[in-house]
Amino acid sequence: MEIKRQIRSTPQVGYAPYRQIHPHSTGNSRSTAQNESDNQNNNRPEAFFTHVVGNGEIIQIAETGRGAYDVGGGWNYETYAAVELIESHSTKEEFEIDYRLYVNLLRQLADEANIPKTLDTADLSGIKTHMYCTYHQPNNGSDHIDPYPYLNKWGVTVDQFEKDLANGFTESGSNTSNNENEETQKPKTKEEITMICFYQVDKKGPVYYFDGQSVRGLAHQDEQRVLNDIYRANNGKDIPTFQWTSKAPWHARLLGVVNRKPMK
Ligand SMILES: [Zn+2]
């Protein structure tokens, strides 16, 4: 795997052993991998991530095994590597190429650091998404839920990501493609049920709105009110609201399940 090195010196954050790899996505629908590297090199005082994957390439901008200020909380001190995936893909093919690089890189880094290739488990050691860190790390100050919404946008579920990280890819093609083939063979039924809800985690922090395809944090209570008003006018009832806890992060599973059938 070719890794372009555009390294600059970064402070050490925390102390070895660094027990986690953190998958992220950039949240920027326009930037290239090189933009992200340049931005990091020019504008950020500390290491925010170690690698960025995009446009068919991997750029490493900081050394691994030094911690990083990437998850906004106590697990900054556990960061062996923080890997960003760009969000500017315009086709599934473009996404697939980078997704495979992303997964392969995460797997390679985990092997290198002797970190288990598990996704978002309760053990301190493993691969932890930024979303999982947000809901589980001590002293959390982050509200980010990447990379799930972006992976979901291209049809990669939580389960799929977990499997790909554990097993890698077969010669015959990516597991996502296989999964998609299975899906397309199923008979199509007309689905009338709207899968919409609000949810909140641990009864604090932002209320999230799930519109059936993606999740957004709401900035203000009035946003929840107006969405609910429209929904009630159309459906005669309120949007269901769920309270979940960080101990049982069902919201992460929700992102996986509902997007299992990629929309065309
Ligand atoms: Zn992130």
Short mmCIF file of C-alpha atoms and ligand atoms in Angstrom, two decimals:
data_model
loop_
_atom_site.label_atom_id
_atom_site.label_comp_id
_atom_site.label_asym_id
_atom_site.label_seq_id
_atom_site.Cartn_x
_atom_site.Cartn_y
_atom_site.Cartn_z
CA MET A 1 0.00 0.00 0.00
CA GLU A 2 1.52 3.28 -1.09
CA ILE A 3 1.47 6.03 1.50
CA LYS A 4 2.53 9.54 0.48
CA ARG A 5 4.38 11.17 3.33
CA GLN A 6 3.83 14.89 3.94
CA ILE A 7 4.92 14.78 7.55
CA ARG A 8 5.44 17.69 9.85
CA SER A 9 6.38 17.63 13.49
CA THR A 10 3.53 17.32 15.97
CA PRO A 11 3.41 17.27 19.74
CA GLN A 12 3.08 14.01 21.60
CA VAL A 13 -0.37 13.67 23.18
CA GLY A 14 -0.54 11.25 26.10
CA TYR A 15 1.75 8.28 26.56
CA ALA A 16 2.23 4.83 25.10
CA PRO A 17 0.61 2.40 24.83
CA TYR A 18 -1.76 3.97 22.30
CA ARG A 19 -4.60 1.48 22.09
CA GLN A 20 -6.99 2.84 19.47
CA ILE A 21 -7.28 3.62 15.78
CA HIS A 22 -9.88 6.27 14.98
CA PRO A 23 -11.75 6.24 11.65
CA HIS A 24 -13.14 9.66 10.67
CA SER A 25 -14.62 11.36 7.65
CA THR A 26 -13.92 14.99 6.90
CA GLY A 27 -17.42 16.47 6.87
CA ASN A 28 -16.38 18.52 3.83
CA SER A 29 -18.26 17.67 0.66
CA ARG A 30 -15.76 19.46 -1.57
CA SER A 31 -12.22 18.84 -0.35
CA THR A 32 -9.66 16.54 -1.93
CA ALA A 33 -7.14 14.55 0.08
CA GLN A 34 -4.46 17.07 -0.90
CA ASN A 35 -6.68 19.99 0.28
CA GLU A 36 -7.04 18.27 3.63
CA SER A 37 -3.31 17.70 3.93
CA ASP A 38 -2.54 21.31 2.97
CA ASN A 39 -5.12 22.62 5.37
CA GLN A 40 -3.62 20.55 8.15
CA ASN A 41 -0.11 21.61 7.33
CA ASN A 42 -0.89 25.30 7.14
CA ASN A 43 -3.61 26.04 9.61
CA ARG A 44 -3.71 23.66 12.52
CA PRO A 45 -1.50 24.11 15.54
CA GLU A 46 -1.74 20.46 16.59
CA ALA A 47 -2.08 17.12 14.89
CA PHE A 48 -5.74 16.63 14.19
CA PHE A 49 -5.31 13.43 12.21
CA THR A 50 -2.47 11.27 10.96
CA HIS A 51 -3.73 10.09 7.55
CA VAL A 52 -6.21 11.21 4.94
CA VAL A 53 -7.62 8.90 2.26
CA GLY A 54 -9.10 10.25 -0.94
CA ASN A 55 -8.80 10.52 -4.72
CA GLY A 56 -7.24 7.07 -4.82
CA GLU A 57 -4.37 7.95 -2.53
CA ILE A 58 -3.29 7.90 1.09
CA ILE A 59 -1.45 10.89 2.53
CA GLN A 60 0.20 10.66 5.91
CA ILE A 61 0.66 14.03 7.57
CA ALA A 62 1.78 13.07 11.08
CA GLU A 63 3.68 10.20 12.66
CA THR A 64 1.64 7.47 14.29
CA GLY A 65 1.85 6.34 17.90
CA ARG A 66 1.90 9.81 19.45
CA GLY A 67 -1.77 10.52 20.30
CA ALA A 68 -3.65 13.27 18.45
CA TYR A 69 -6.27 15.94 19.12
CA ASP A 70 -8.75 14.15 16.90
CA VAL A 71 -11.75 13.02 18.97
CA GLY A 72 -12.19 15.96 21.34
CA GLY A 73 -11.97 14.09 24.63
CA GLY A 74 -10.12 11.64 26.81
CA TRP A 75 -9.40 9.22 24.00
CA ASN A 76 -7.14 11.72 22.24
CA TYR A 77 -4.61 10.06 24.52
CA GLU A 78 -5.32 6.64 22.98
CA THR A 79 -4.88 7.62 19.33
CA TYR A 80 -2.35 5.44 17.60
CA ALA A 81 -3.64 6.75 14.27
CA ALA A 82 -6.52 8.97 13.15
CA VAL A 83 -7.65 8.32 9.59
CA GLU A 84 -9.86 10.72 7.65
CA LEU A 85 -11.88 9.72 4.59
CA ILE A 86 -12.80 12.57 2.23
CA GLU A 87 -16.50 13.19 1.61
CA SER A 88 -16.35 14.55 -1.92
CA HIS A 89 -16.95 11.40 -3.94
CA SER A 90 -19.33 11.89 -6.81
CA THR A 91 -19.80 8.27 -7.85
CA LYS A 92 -20.08 4.93 -6.09
CA GLU A 93 -17.01 3.78 -8.04
CA GLU A 94 -14.91 6.66 -6.70
CA PHE A 95 -16.17 5.94 -3.21
CA GLU A 96 -15.43 2.21 -3.50
CA ILE A 97 -11.79 2.79 -4.45
CA ASP A 98 -11.20 5.03 -1.44
CA TYR A 99 -13.32 2.91 0.91
CA ARG A 100 -11.10 -0.09 0.20
CA LEU A 101 -7.95 1.97 0.77
CA TYR A 102 -9.48 3.31 4.00
CA VAL A 103 -10.33 -0.16 5.33
CA ASN A 104 -7.01 -1.64 4.23
CA LEU A 105 -5.11 1.21 5.88
CA LEU A 106 -7.08 0.89 9.13
CA ARG A 107 -6.34 -2.84 9.13
CA GLN A 108 -2.65 -2.32 8.42
CA LEU A 109 -2.32 0.29 11.18
CA ALA A 110 -4.09 -1.99 13.66
CA ASP A 111 -1.71 -4.84 12.81
CA GLU A 112 1.27 -2.53 13.08
CA ALA A 113 0.26 -1.40 16.58
CA ASN A 114 -0.99 -4.82 17.69
CA ILE A 115 -4.50 -3.41 18.14
CA PRO A 116 -7.46 -5.77 17.55
CA LYS A 117 -9.40 -5.16 14.33
CA THR A 118 -12.68 -4.79 16.20
CA LEU A 119 -15.17 -2.00 15.58
CA ASP A 120 -16.63 0.02 18.45
CA THR A 121 -16.47 -2.65 21.13
CA ALA A 122 -16.44 -2.02 24.89
CA ASP A 123 -12.74 -2.94 25.18
CA LEU A 124 -10.47 0.05 25.43
CA SER A 125 -8.28 -1.35 22.69
CA GLY A 126 -9.55 -1.51 19.11
CA ILE A 127 -10.82 0.52 16.19
CA LYS A 128 -13.21 3.20 17.50
CA THR A 129 -15.13 5.56 15.25
CA HIS A 130 -15.35 9.20 16.18
CA MET A 131 -19.05 8.58 16.88
CA TYR A 132 -18.25 5.86 19.36
CA CYS A 133 -15.67 8.08 21.05
CA THR A 134 -18.23 10.88 21.31
CA TYR A 135 -20.59 8.63 23.25
CA HIS A 136 -18.10 6.65 25.30
CA GLN A 137 -14.89 8.51 26.03
CA PRO A 138 -14.18 10.25 29.32
CA ASN A 139 -14.33 14.06 29.30
CA ASN A 140 -16.09 14.12 25.95
CA GLY A 141 -16.36 17.52 24.34
CA SER A 142 -17.30 16.40 20.85
CA ASP A 143 -20.65 16.08 19.08
CA HIS A 144 -19.26 14.49 15.92
CA ILE A 145 -20.77 11.24 14.68
CA ASP A 146 -18.50 10.60 11.70
CA PRO A 147 -17.82 8.53 9.72
CA TYR A 148 -21.16 6.65 9.89
CA PRO A 149 -23.47 9.07 8.08
CA TYR A 150 -21.05 9.32 5.19
CA LEU A 151 -20.41 5.56 4.94
CA ASN A 152 -24.17 5.05 5.08
CA LYS A 153 -24.70 7.50 2.29
CA TRP A 154 -22.85 5.06 0.00
CA GLY A 155 -24.60 1.99 1.39
CA VAL A 156 -21.95 0.80 3.86
CA THR A 157 -23.70 -0.28 7.04
CA VAL A 158 -22.18 -0.59 10.50
CA ASP A 159 -22.24 -4.37 10.15
CA GLN A 160 -20.54 -4.20 6.77
CA PHE A 161 -17.82 -1.87 8.04
CA GLU A 162 -17.26 -4.16 11.01
CA LYS A 163 -16.96 -7.19 8.73
CA ASP A 164 -14.65 -5.45 6.27
CA LEU A 165 -12.34 -4.32 9.08
CA ALA A 166 -12.23 -7.82 10.53
CA ASN A 167 -11.81 -9.73 7.27
CA GLY A 168 -10.54 -7.35 4.61
CA PHE A 169 -11.59 -7.89 1.02
CA THR A 170 -11.69 -11.00 -1.10
CA GLU A 171 -10.06 -11.19 -4.50
CA SER A 172 -13.39 -11.36 -6.27
CA GLY A 173 -14.40 -7.90 -5.18
CA SER A 174 -15.46 -5.88 -2.19
CA ASN A 175 -17.89 -7.24 0.33
CA THR A 176 -20.03 -4.18 -0.20
CA SER A 177 -20.55 -5.10 -3.82
CA ASN A 178 -21.46 -8.65 -2.88
CA ASN A 179 -23.89 -7.31 -0.35
CA GLU A 180 -25.42 -5.02 -2.91
CA ASN A 181 -25.86 -7.89 -5.36
CA GLU A 182 -27.77 -9.87 -2.78
CA GLU A 183 -29.98 -6.88 -2.19
CA THR A 184 -30.72 -6.27 -5.84
CA GLN A 185 -31.80 -9.89 -6.28
CA LYS A 186 -34.51 -9.53 -3.68
CA PRO A 187 -37.97 -8.76 -5.02
CA LYS A 188 -38.80 -5.09 -4.69
CA THR A 189 -41.78 -4.19 -2.57
CA LYS A 190 -43.37 -0.80 -2.28
CA GLU A 191 -42.55 0.60 1.14
CA GLU A 192 -45.04 3.06 2.53
CA ILE A 193 -43.83 3.24 6.11
CA THR A 194 -41.81 6.35 6.90
CA MET A 195 -38.80 5.64 9.06
CA ILE A 196 -38.44 8.97 10.77
CA CYS A 197 -37.57 9.72 14.36
CA PHE A 198 -35.85 12.00 16.80
CA TYR A 199 -33.41 10.65 19.30
CA GLN A 200 -31.24 11.84 22.11
CA VAL A 201 -28.40 10.12 23.90
CA ASP A 202 -28.16 10.03 27.70
CA LYS A 203 -30.92 12.64 27.93
CA LYS A 204 -28.49 15.42 27.19
CA GLY A 205 -26.74 17.03 24.27
CA PRO A 206 -28.23 17.57 20.86
CA VAL A 207 -31.45 16.01 19.63
CA TYR A 208 -30.80 14.11 16.42
CA TYR A 209 -33.22 13.94 13.54
CA PHE A 210 -33.28 10.82 11.43
CA ASP A 211 -35.06 11.39 8.13
CA GLY A 212 -35.03 7.79 6.94
CA GLN A 213 -31.68 8.12 5.23
CA SER A 214 -29.34 10.22 7.28
CA VAL A 215 -28.94 11.72 10.70
CA ARG A 216 -28.53 15.38 11.59
CA GLY A 217 -27.95 17.04 14.91
CA LEU A 218 -30.50 19.79 15.55
CA ALA A 219 -29.09 23.15 16.58
CA HIS A 220 -32.22 24.44 18.27
CA GLN A 221 -35.44 23.14 19.86
CA ASP A 222 -37.48 25.13 17.33
CA GLU A 223 -36.08 22.96 14.54
CA GLN A 224 -37.46 19.90 16.27
CA ARG A 225 -40.79 21.68 16.71
CA VAL A 226 -41.19 22.72 13.09
CA LEU A 227 -40.21 19.29 11.76
CA ASN A 228 -42.72 17.72 14.10
CA ASP A 229 -45.45 20.18 13.09
CA ILE A 230 -45.02 19.36 9.42
CA TYR A 231 -44.96 15.66 10.12
CA ARG A 232 -48.09 15.87 12.26
CA ALA A 233 -49.92 17.84 9.58
CA ASN A 234 -49.14 15.11 7.06
CA ASN A 235 -49.49 12.04 9.25
CA GLY A 236 -51.76 12.99 12.10
CA LYS A 237 -49.28 12.03 14.79
CA ASP A 238 -45.99 13.15 16.31
CA ILE A 239 -42.57 11.99 15.18
CA PRO A 240 -41.50 9.31 17.65
CA THR A 241 -38.68 10.34 19.98
CA PHE A 242 -36.25 7.80 21.39
CA GLN A 243 -33.95 8.11 24.35
CA TRP A 244 -30.87 5.99 24.01
CA THR A 245 -27.87 5.62 26.25
CA SER A 246 -24.20 5.62 25.47
CA LYS A 247 -23.99 2.18 27.10
CA ALA A 248 -26.27 0.74 24.43
CA PRO A 249 -25.72 2.97 21.40
CA TRP A 250 -28.65 1.80 19.28
CA HIS A 251 -28.38 4.94 17.20
CA ALA A 252 -25.20 3.48 15.69
CA ARG A 253 -27.13 0.37 14.68
CA LEU A 254 -29.98 2.46 13.35
CA LEU A 255 -27.62 4.09 10.90
CA GLY A 256 -26.63 0.66 9.71
CA VAL A 257 -29.97 -1.02 9.42
CA VAL A 258 -32.05 1.50 7.55
CA ASN A 259 -29.43 2.20 4.94
CA ARG A 260 -28.88 -1.45 4.11
CA LYS A 261 -30.74 -0.96 0.81
CA PRO A 262 -28.85 1.73 -1.05
CA MET A 263 -31.18 4.20 -2.70
CA LYS A 264 -30.81 4.65 -6.43
ZN ZN B 1 -14.07 12.91 13.25
#
